[in-house]
Amino acid sequence: MSIGIAWVIHTFIGSGLVFSIVVFVLIVILFLTLFYCKSKISYYDMKQRYQLLLQSSKGLEPTTCKFDNNWLLRLKQNHYAMFLDNPNFTIYYKIEKSISKKTFIKTHVIQILTIIKNSDLDLFSNQIELEYKSLWMKFEKEYRLNKQVIIQFVKYKSFDDTIKNNLDRIISYKEGDNYMIHINCGYFIDSQSIYYLHSDTYYPNIYYKYAIDNIKDNTN
């Protein structure tokens, strides 16, 4: 469309400075339009994938994991290092090679495992998000990080719909070879069970499955 308009302008106005300026403006408008459309398409695609995940999600699952000192010891054995510990939450992390093979540049994924001690703390609290940003900045250049997988564990006394809806607030973002995954996992003391938004038949992307596999590995 912009090329056609430029041709009309060239025909009736001719070449020269005015023509060049008009073409430049049209190119900028075209670029912004394409960028806007791409962002909208990505947003609605992400929303659709989230709805598909909700529709096929599993409910509570029994677990023998107690999330006690033995569990913390196992995290260290699985090469998780502690980044921060305070009265509200503890953050562990480890860095591994990317599993995607789309680029020639070697990139890495940072796995973050957070234990939220205060169940009243918002799962996307600024306190936690600032620490995640700090952790990312610390290793981004050294390891060429372009993927972040966050798993948050919270203990509750019992399960209800309000807690379920809160745990269902996940992030499953993908842009090219960049991924941002954030999954919340609740442990319920009275039923000795866990809940996190996942399906055995559908995954929004490969790193969501990667995160789910990590949850299963750390709760069996």
PDB file of C-alpha atoms in Angstrom:
ATOM      1  CA  MET A   1       0.000   0.000   0.000  1.00  0.00           C
ATOM      2  CA  SER A   2       2.753   2.445   0.974  1.00  0.00           C
ATOM      3  CA  ILE A   3       4.645   1.628  -2.226  1.00  0.00           C
ATOM      4  CA  GLY A   4       1.541   2.434  -4.271  1.00  0.00           C
ATOM      5  CA  ILE A   5       1.066   5.755  -2.501  1.00  0.00           C
ATOM      6  CA  ALA A   6       4.741   6.561  -3.011  1.00  0.00           C
ATOM      7  CA  TRP A   7       4.355   5.856  -6.746  1.00  0.00           C
ATOM      8  CA  VAL A   8       1.379   8.228  -6.945  1.00  0.00           C
ATOM      9  CA  ILE A   9       3.351  10.915  -5.113  1.00  0.00           C
ATOM     10  CA  HIS A  10       6.318  10.372  -7.404  1.00  0.00           C
ATOM     11  CA  THR A  11       4.055  10.667 -10.457  1.00  0.00           C
ATOM     12  CA  PHE A  12       2.330  13.879  -9.408  1.00  0.00           C
ATOM     13  CA  ILE A  13       5.009  15.542  -7.291  1.00  0.00           C
ATOM     14  CA  GLY A  14       8.143  14.187  -8.883  1.00  0.00           C
ATOM     15  CA  SER A  15      11.435  13.280  -7.268  1.00  0.00           C
ATOM     16  CA  GLY A  16      13.472  15.414  -4.966  1.00  0.00           C
ATOM     17  CA  LEU A  17      13.486  16.348  -1.296  1.00  0.00           C
ATOM     18  CA  VAL A  18       9.698  16.377  -0.846  1.00  0.00           C
ATOM     19  CA  PHE A  19       9.387  12.935  -2.390  1.00  0.00           C
ATOM     20  CA  SER A  20      12.159  11.549  -0.159  1.00  0.00           C
ATOM     21  CA  ILE A  21      10.572  12.980   2.980  1.00  0.00           C
ATOM     22  CA  VAL A  22       7.146  11.602   2.115  1.00  0.00           C
ATOM     23  CA  VAL A  23       8.564   8.129   1.380  1.00  0.00           C
ATOM     24  CA  PHE A  24      10.487   8.166   4.643  1.00  0.00           C
ATOM     25  CA  VAL A  25       7.358   9.098   6.607  1.00  0.00           C
ATOM     26  CA  LEU A  26       5.370   6.354   4.876  1.00  0.00           C
ATOM     27  CA  ILE A  27       8.041   3.772   5.678  1.00  0.00           C
ATOM     28  CA  VAL A  28       7.980   4.806   9.334  1.00  0.00           C
ATOM     29  CA  ILE A  29       4.167   4.578   9.417  1.00  0.00           C
ATOM     30  CA  LEU A  30       4.293   1.145   7.761  1.00  0.00           C
ATOM     31  CA  PHE A  31       6.902  -0.073  10.253  1.00  0.00           C
ATOM     32  CA  LEU A  32       4.888   1.159  13.247  1.00  0.00           C
ATOM     33  CA  THR A  33       1.724  -0.428  11.861  1.00  0.00           C
ATOM     34  CA  LEU A  34       3.429  -3.784  11.380  1.00  0.00           C
ATOM     35  CA  PHE A  35       4.945  -3.585  14.874  1.00  0.00           C
ATOM     36  CA  TYR A  36       1.555  -2.775  16.397  1.00  0.00           C
ATOM     37  CA  CYS A  37      -0.145  -5.629  14.531  1.00  0.00           C
ATOM     38  CA  LYS A  38       2.571  -8.092  15.522  1.00  0.00           C
ATOM     39  CA  SER A  39       2.253  -7.107  19.192  1.00  0.00           C
ATOM     40  CA  LYS A  40      -1.520  -7.528  19.052  1.00  0.00           C
ATOM     41  CA  ILE A  41      -1.238 -10.928  17.364  1.00  0.00           C
ATOM     42  CA  SER A  42       1.313 -12.097  19.964  1.00  0.00           C
ATOM     43  CA  TYR A  43      -0.933 -10.895  22.798  1.00  0.00           C
ATOM     44  CA  TYR A  44      -4.044 -12.686  21.530  1.00  0.00           C
ATOM     45  CA  ASP A  45      -2.032 -15.812  20.755  1.00  0.00           C
ATOM     46  CA  MET A  46      -0.742 -15.843  24.334  1.00  0.00           C
ATOM     47  CA  LYS A  47      -4.280 -15.373  25.671  1.00  0.00           C
ATOM     48  CA  GLN A  48      -5.589 -18.227  23.546  1.00  0.00           C
ATOM     49  CA  ARG A  49      -2.819 -20.566  24.697  1.00  0.00           C
ATOM     50  CA  TYR A  50      -3.585 -19.646  28.304  1.00  0.00           C
ATOM     51  CA  GLN A  51      -7.261 -20.489  27.825  1.00  0.00           C
ATOM     52  CA  LEU A  52      -6.370 -23.828  26.234  1.00  0.00           C
ATOM     53  CA  LEU A  53      -4.145 -24.566  29.231  1.00  0.00           C
ATOM     54  CA  LEU A  54      -6.933 -23.713  31.674  1.00  0.00           C
ATOM     55  CA  GLN A  55      -9.401 -25.924  29.803  1.00  0.00           C
ATOM     56  CA  SER A  56      -7.120 -28.961  29.943  1.00  0.00           C
ATOM     57  CA  SER A  57      -5.520 -28.331  33.347  1.00  0.00           C
ATOM     58  CA  LYS A  58      -5.265 -30.987  36.034  1.00  0.00           C
ATOM     59  CA  GLY A  59      -6.490 -30.459  39.558  1.00  0.00           C
ATOM     60  CA  LEU A  60      -4.907 -31.295  42.884  1.00  0.00           C
ATOM     61  CA  GLU A  61      -2.282 -34.023  42.844  1.00  0.00           C
ATOM     62  CA  PRO A  62      -1.131 -36.042  45.866  1.00  0.00           C
ATOM     63  CA  THR A  63       2.499 -35.701  46.846  1.00  0.00           C
ATOM     64  CA  THR A  64       4.860 -37.333  49.309  1.00  0.00           C
ATOM     65  CA  CYS A  65       7.101 -34.263  49.249  1.00  0.00           C
ATOM     66  CA  LYS A  66       7.052 -32.420  52.597  1.00  0.00           C
ATOM     67  CA  PHE A  67       8.994 -29.322  51.495  1.00  0.00           C
ATOM     68  CA  ASP A  68      11.129 -29.678  54.602  1.00  0.00           C
ATOM     69  CA  ASN A  69      14.882 -29.582  55.305  1.00  0.00           C
ATOM     70  CA  ASN A  70      15.433 -32.792  53.349  1.00  0.00           C
ATOM     71  CA  TRP A  71      13.813 -31.149  50.353  1.00  0.00           C
ATOM     72  CA  LEU A  72      16.085 -28.116  50.709  1.00  0.00           C
ATOM     73  CA  LEU A  73      19.082 -30.428  50.869  1.00  0.00           C
ATOM     74  CA  ARG A  74      17.953 -32.083  47.656  1.00  0.00           C
ATOM     75  CA  LEU A  75      17.787 -28.702  45.940  1.00  0.00           C
ATOM     76  CA  LYS A  76      21.457 -28.143  46.741  1.00  0.00           C
ATOM     77  CA  GLN A  77      22.267 -31.618  45.459  1.00  0.00           C
ATOM     78  CA  ASN A  78      20.504 -30.636  42.231  1.00  0.00           C
ATOM     79  CA  HIS A  79      22.940 -27.697  41.932  1.00  0.00           C
ATOM     80  CA  TYR A  80      20.620 -24.918  43.055  1.00  0.00           C
ATOM     81  CA  ALA A  81      22.456 -22.078  44.811  1.00  0.00           C
ATOM     82  CA  MET A  82      20.873 -19.681  47.272  1.00  0.00           C
ATOM     83  CA  PHE A  83      20.644 -16.092  46.064  1.00  0.00           C
ATOM     84  CA  LEU A  84      18.706 -14.505  48.909  1.00  0.00           C
ATOM     85  CA  ASP A  85      16.970 -15.438  52.151  1.00  0.00           C
ATOM     86  CA  ASN A  86      14.696 -13.134  54.139  1.00  0.00           C
ATOM     87  CA  PRO A  87      11.650 -13.554  56.420  1.00  0.00           C
ATOM     88  CA  ASN A  88       9.196 -13.497  53.474  1.00  0.00           C
ATOM     89  CA  PHE A  89      10.906 -15.616  50.816  1.00  0.00           C
ATOM     90  CA  THR A  90      14.018 -17.533  49.799  1.00  0.00           C
ATOM     91  CA  ILE A  91      15.355 -17.543  46.254  1.00  0.00           C
ATOM     92  CA  TYR A  92      17.431 -20.349  44.718  1.00  0.00           C
ATOM     93  CA  TYR A  93      18.768 -20.444  41.180  1.00  0.00           C
ATOM     94  CA  LYS A  94      20.831 -22.378  38.673  1.00  0.00           C
ATOM     95  CA  ILE A  95      21.921 -21.688  35.107  1.00  0.00           C
ATOM     96  CA  GLU A  96      21.810 -24.265  32.326  1.00  0.00           C
ATOM     97  CA  LYS A  97      22.263 -24.353  28.566  1.00  0.00           C
ATOM     98  CA  SER A  98      19.227 -23.592  26.434  1.00  0.00           C
ATOM     99  CA  ILE A  99      17.335 -26.573  25.109  1.00  0.00           C
ATOM    100  CA  SER A 100      16.213 -24.773  21.936  1.00  0.00           C
ATOM    101  CA  LYS A 101      18.439 -25.229  18.879  1.00  0.00           C
ATOM    102  CA  LYS A 102      17.277 -22.334  16.725  1.00  0.00           C
ATOM    103  CA  THR A 103      20.344 -20.090  16.983  1.00  0.00           C
ATOM    104  CA  PHE A 104      24.085 -20.512  16.514  1.00  0.00           C
ATOM    105  CA  ILE A 105      24.801 -18.320  19.547  1.00  0.00           C
ATOM    106  CA  LYS A 106      25.088 -20.271  22.785  1.00  0.00           C
ATOM    107  CA  THR A 107      22.493 -18.964  25.205  1.00  0.00           C
ATOM    108  CA  HIS A 108      21.410 -20.053  28.663  1.00  0.00           C
ATOM    109  CA  VAL A 109      18.304 -20.324  30.776  1.00  0.00           C
ATOM    110  CA  ILE A 110      18.215 -19.212  34.387  1.00  0.00           C
ATOM    111  CA  GLN A 111      16.008 -21.351  36.597  1.00  0.00           C
ATOM    112  CA  ILE A 112      14.708 -19.585  39.667  1.00  0.00           C
ATOM    113  CA  LEU A 113      13.028 -21.472  42.479  1.00  0.00           C
ATOM    114  CA  THR A 114      11.430 -19.331  45.157  1.00  0.00           C
ATOM    115  CA  ILE A 115       9.958 -20.456  48.464  1.00  0.00           C
ATOM    116  CA  ILE A 116       7.398 -17.918  49.623  1.00  0.00           C
ATOM    117  CA  LYS A 117       7.149 -18.165  53.415  1.00  0.00           C
ATOM    118  CA  ASN A 118       4.377 -15.609  53.814  1.00  0.00           C
ATOM    119  CA  SER A 119       1.270 -16.902  52.018  1.00  0.00           C
ATOM    120  CA  ASP A 120      -0.304 -13.430  52.231  1.00  0.00           C
ATOM    121  CA  LEU A 121       2.467 -11.980  50.068  1.00  0.00           C
ATOM    122  CA  ASP A 122       1.345 -11.248  46.514  1.00  0.00           C
ATOM    123  CA  LEU A 123       2.799 -13.762  44.065  1.00  0.00           C
ATOM    124  CA  PHE A 124       3.970 -10.879  41.880  1.00  0.00           C
ATOM    125  CA  SER A 125       5.113  -8.660  44.733  1.00  0.00           C
ATOM    126  CA  ASN A 126       7.529  -5.868  43.831  1.00  0.00           C
ATOM    127  CA  GLN A 127       9.800  -7.142  46.607  1.00  0.00           C
ATOM    128  CA  ILE A 128      10.258 -10.411  44.750  1.00  0.00           C
ATOM    129  CA  GLU A 129      10.302  -8.918  41.247  1.00  0.00           C
ATOM    130  CA  LEU A 130      13.148  -6.554  42.155  1.00  0.00           C
ATOM    131  CA  GLU A 131      15.243  -9.487  43.355  1.00  0.00           C
ATOM    132  CA  TYR A 132      14.529 -11.391  40.140  1.00  0.00           C
ATOM    133  CA  LYS A 133      15.694  -8.371  38.147  1.00  0.00           C
ATOM    134  CA  SER A 134      18.859  -8.136  40.226  1.00  0.00           C
ATOM    135  CA  LEU A 135      19.588 -11.835  39.731  1.00  0.00           C
ATOM    136  CA  TRP A 136      19.014 -11.554  35.973  1.00  0.00           C
ATOM    137  CA  MET A 137      21.305  -8.514  35.649  1.00  0.00           C
ATOM    138  CA  LYS A 138      24.047 -10.295  37.563  1.00  0.00           C
ATOM    139  CA  PHE A 139      24.388 -13.090  35.001  1.00  0.00           C
ATOM    140  CA  GLU A 140      22.776 -11.769  31.798  1.00  0.00           C
ATOM    141  CA  LYS A 141      25.949 -10.802  29.912  1.00  0.00           C
ATOM    142  CA  GLU A 142      28.184 -13.585  31.179  1.00  0.00           C
ATOM    143  CA  TYR A 143      25.800 -16.371  30.143  1.00  0.00           C
ATOM    144  CA  ARG A 144      23.876 -14.620  27.329  1.00  0.00           C
ATOM    145  CA  LEU A 145      20.632 -15.176  29.191  1.00  0.00           C
ATOM    146  CA  ASN A 146      17.498 -14.986  27.083  1.00  0.00           C
ATOM    147  CA  LYS A 147      15.261 -17.386  29.002  1.00  0.00           C
ATOM    148  CA  GLN A 148      13.961 -17.126  32.540  1.00  0.00           C
ATOM    149  CA  VAL A 149      12.001 -19.903  34.234  1.00  0.00           C
ATOM    150  CA  ILE A 150      10.540 -19.035  37.630  1.00  0.00           C
ATOM    151  CA  ILE A 151       8.821 -21.531  39.914  1.00  0.00           C
ATOM    152  CA  GLN A 152       7.318 -20.258  43.172  1.00  0.00           C
ATOM    153  CA  PHE A 153       6.281 -22.593  45.993  1.00  0.00           C
ATOM    154  CA  VAL A 154       3.790 -21.531  48.653  1.00  0.00           C
ATOM    155  CA  LYS A 155       2.352 -23.509  51.587  1.00  0.00           C
ATOM    156  CA  TYR A 156      -1.337 -23.260  52.435  1.00  0.00           C
ATOM    157  CA  LYS A 157      -3.491 -24.973  55.025  1.00  0.00           C
ATOM    158  CA  SER A 158      -6.213 -26.027  52.581  1.00  0.00           C
ATOM    159  CA  PHE A 159      -7.286 -25.645  48.961  1.00  0.00           C
ATOM    160  CA  ASP A 160     -10.102 -23.396  47.714  1.00  0.00           C
ATOM    161  CA  ASP A 161     -11.125 -21.617  44.508  1.00  0.00           C
ATOM    162  CA  THR A 162      -9.644 -18.280  45.585  1.00  0.00           C
ATOM    163  CA  ILE A 163      -6.228 -19.851  46.074  1.00  0.00           C
ATOM    164  CA  LYS A 164      -6.571 -21.786  42.810  1.00  0.00           C
ATOM    165  CA  ASN A 165      -7.335 -18.617  40.861  1.00  0.00           C
ATOM    166  CA  ASN A 166      -4.347 -16.925  42.455  1.00  0.00           C
ATOM    167  CA  LEU A 167      -2.021 -19.804  41.561  1.00  0.00           C
ATOM    168  CA  ASP A 168      -3.376 -19.749  38.007  1.00  0.00           C
ATOM    169  CA  ARG A 169      -1.794 -16.308  37.509  1.00  0.00           C
ATOM    170  CA  ILE A 170       1.079 -17.551  35.415  1.00  0.00           C
ATOM    171  CA  ILE A 171       3.294 -16.041  32.724  1.00  0.00           C
ATOM    172  CA  SER A 172       4.050 -17.944  29.538  1.00  0.00           C
ATOM    173  CA  TYR A 173       5.694 -15.393  27.257  1.00  0.00           C
ATOM    174  CA  LYS A 174       7.593 -16.141  24.053  1.00  0.00           C
ATOM    175  CA  GLU A 175       9.117 -13.739  21.553  1.00  0.00           C
ATOM    176  CA  GLY A 176      11.416 -15.366  19.028  1.00  0.00           C
ATOM    177  CA  ASP A 177      13.946 -17.360  21.045  1.00  0.00           C
ATOM    178  CA  ASN A 178      13.273 -15.364  24.226  1.00  0.00           C
ATOM    179  CA  TYR A 179      11.115 -16.923  26.936  1.00  0.00           C
ATOM    180  CA  MET A 180       9.709 -15.777  30.254  1.00  0.00           C
ATOM    181  CA  ILE A 181       7.948 -18.498  32.253  1.00  0.00           C
ATOM    182  CA  HIS A 182       6.476 -17.983  35.720  1.00  0.00           C
ATOM    183  CA  ILE A 183       4.527 -20.785  37.442  1.00  0.00           C
ATOM    184  CA  ASN A 184       3.101 -20.890  40.969  1.00  0.00           C
ATOM    185  CA  CYS A 185       2.862 -24.150  42.890  1.00  0.00           C
ATOM    186  CA  GLY A 186       0.792 -24.481  46.057  1.00  0.00           C
ATOM    187  CA  TYR A 187       1.310 -27.178  48.693  1.00  0.00           C
ATOM    188  CA  PHE A 188      -1.741 -27.979  50.853  1.00  0.00           C
ATOM    189  CA  ILE A 189      -0.971 -29.365  54.276  1.00  0.00           C
ATOM    190  CA  ASP A 190      -4.332 -30.902  55.145  1.00  0.00           C
ATOM    191  CA  SER A 191      -4.595 -32.991  51.946  1.00  0.00           C
ATOM    192  CA  GLN A 192      -0.837 -33.426  51.360  1.00  0.00           C
ATOM    193  CA  SER A 193      -1.310 -32.354  47.775  1.00  0.00           C
ATOM    194  CA  ILE A 194      -0.028 -29.779  45.316  1.00  0.00           C
ATOM    195  CA  TYR A 195      -1.610 -27.654  42.626  1.00  0.00           C
ATOM    196  CA  TYR A 196      -0.011 -25.806  39.714  1.00  0.00           C
ATOM    197  CA  LEU A 197      -1.427 -24.891  36.321  1.00  0.00           C
ATOM    198  CA  HIS A 198      -0.443 -27.674  33.950  1.00  0.00           C
ATOM    199  CA  SER A 199      -1.822 -30.292  31.616  1.00  0.00           C
ATOM    200  CA  ASP A 200      -0.627 -33.748  30.599  1.00  0.00           C
ATOM    201  CA  THR A 201      -1.751 -33.129  27.025  1.00  0.00           C
ATOM    202  CA  TYR A 202      -0.987 -29.469  26.289  1.00  0.00           C
ATOM    203  CA  TYR A 203       1.895 -27.055  26.837  1.00  0.00           C
ATOM    204  CA  PRO A 204       1.893 -23.433  25.597  1.00  0.00           C
ATOM    205  CA  ASN A 205       5.557 -23.741  24.551  1.00  0.00           C
ATOM    206  CA  ILE A 206       8.660 -25.889  25.101  1.00  0.00           C
ATOM    207  CA  TYR A 207       9.872 -23.903  28.107  1.00  0.00           C
ATOM    208  CA  TYR A 208       6.545 -24.203  29.867  1.00  0.00           C
ATOM    209  CA  LYS A 209       6.988 -27.972  29.576  1.00  0.00           C
ATOM    210  CA  TYR A 210      10.583 -27.515  30.741  1.00  0.00           C
ATOM    211  CA  ALA A 211       9.301 -25.734  33.864  1.00  0.00           C
ATOM    212  CA  ILE A 212       6.635 -28.377  34.511  1.00  0.00           C
ATOM    213  CA  ASP A 213       9.234 -31.134  34.255  1.00  0.00           C
ATOM    214  CA  ASN A 214      11.335 -29.269  36.820  1.00  0.00           C
ATOM    215  CA  ILE A 215       8.379 -29.039  39.203  1.00  0.00           C
ATOM    216  CA  LYS A 216       7.776 -32.759  38.874  1.00  0.00           C
ATOM    217  CA  ASP A 217      11.460 -33.513  39.448  1.00  0.00           C
ATOM    218  CA  ASN A 218      11.472 -31.391  42.601  1.00  0.00           C
ATOM    219  CA  THR A 219       8.210 -32.665  44.100  1.00  0.00           C
ATOM    220  CA  ASN A 220       8.548 -36.442  43.635  1.00  0.00           C
TER     221      ASN A 220
END
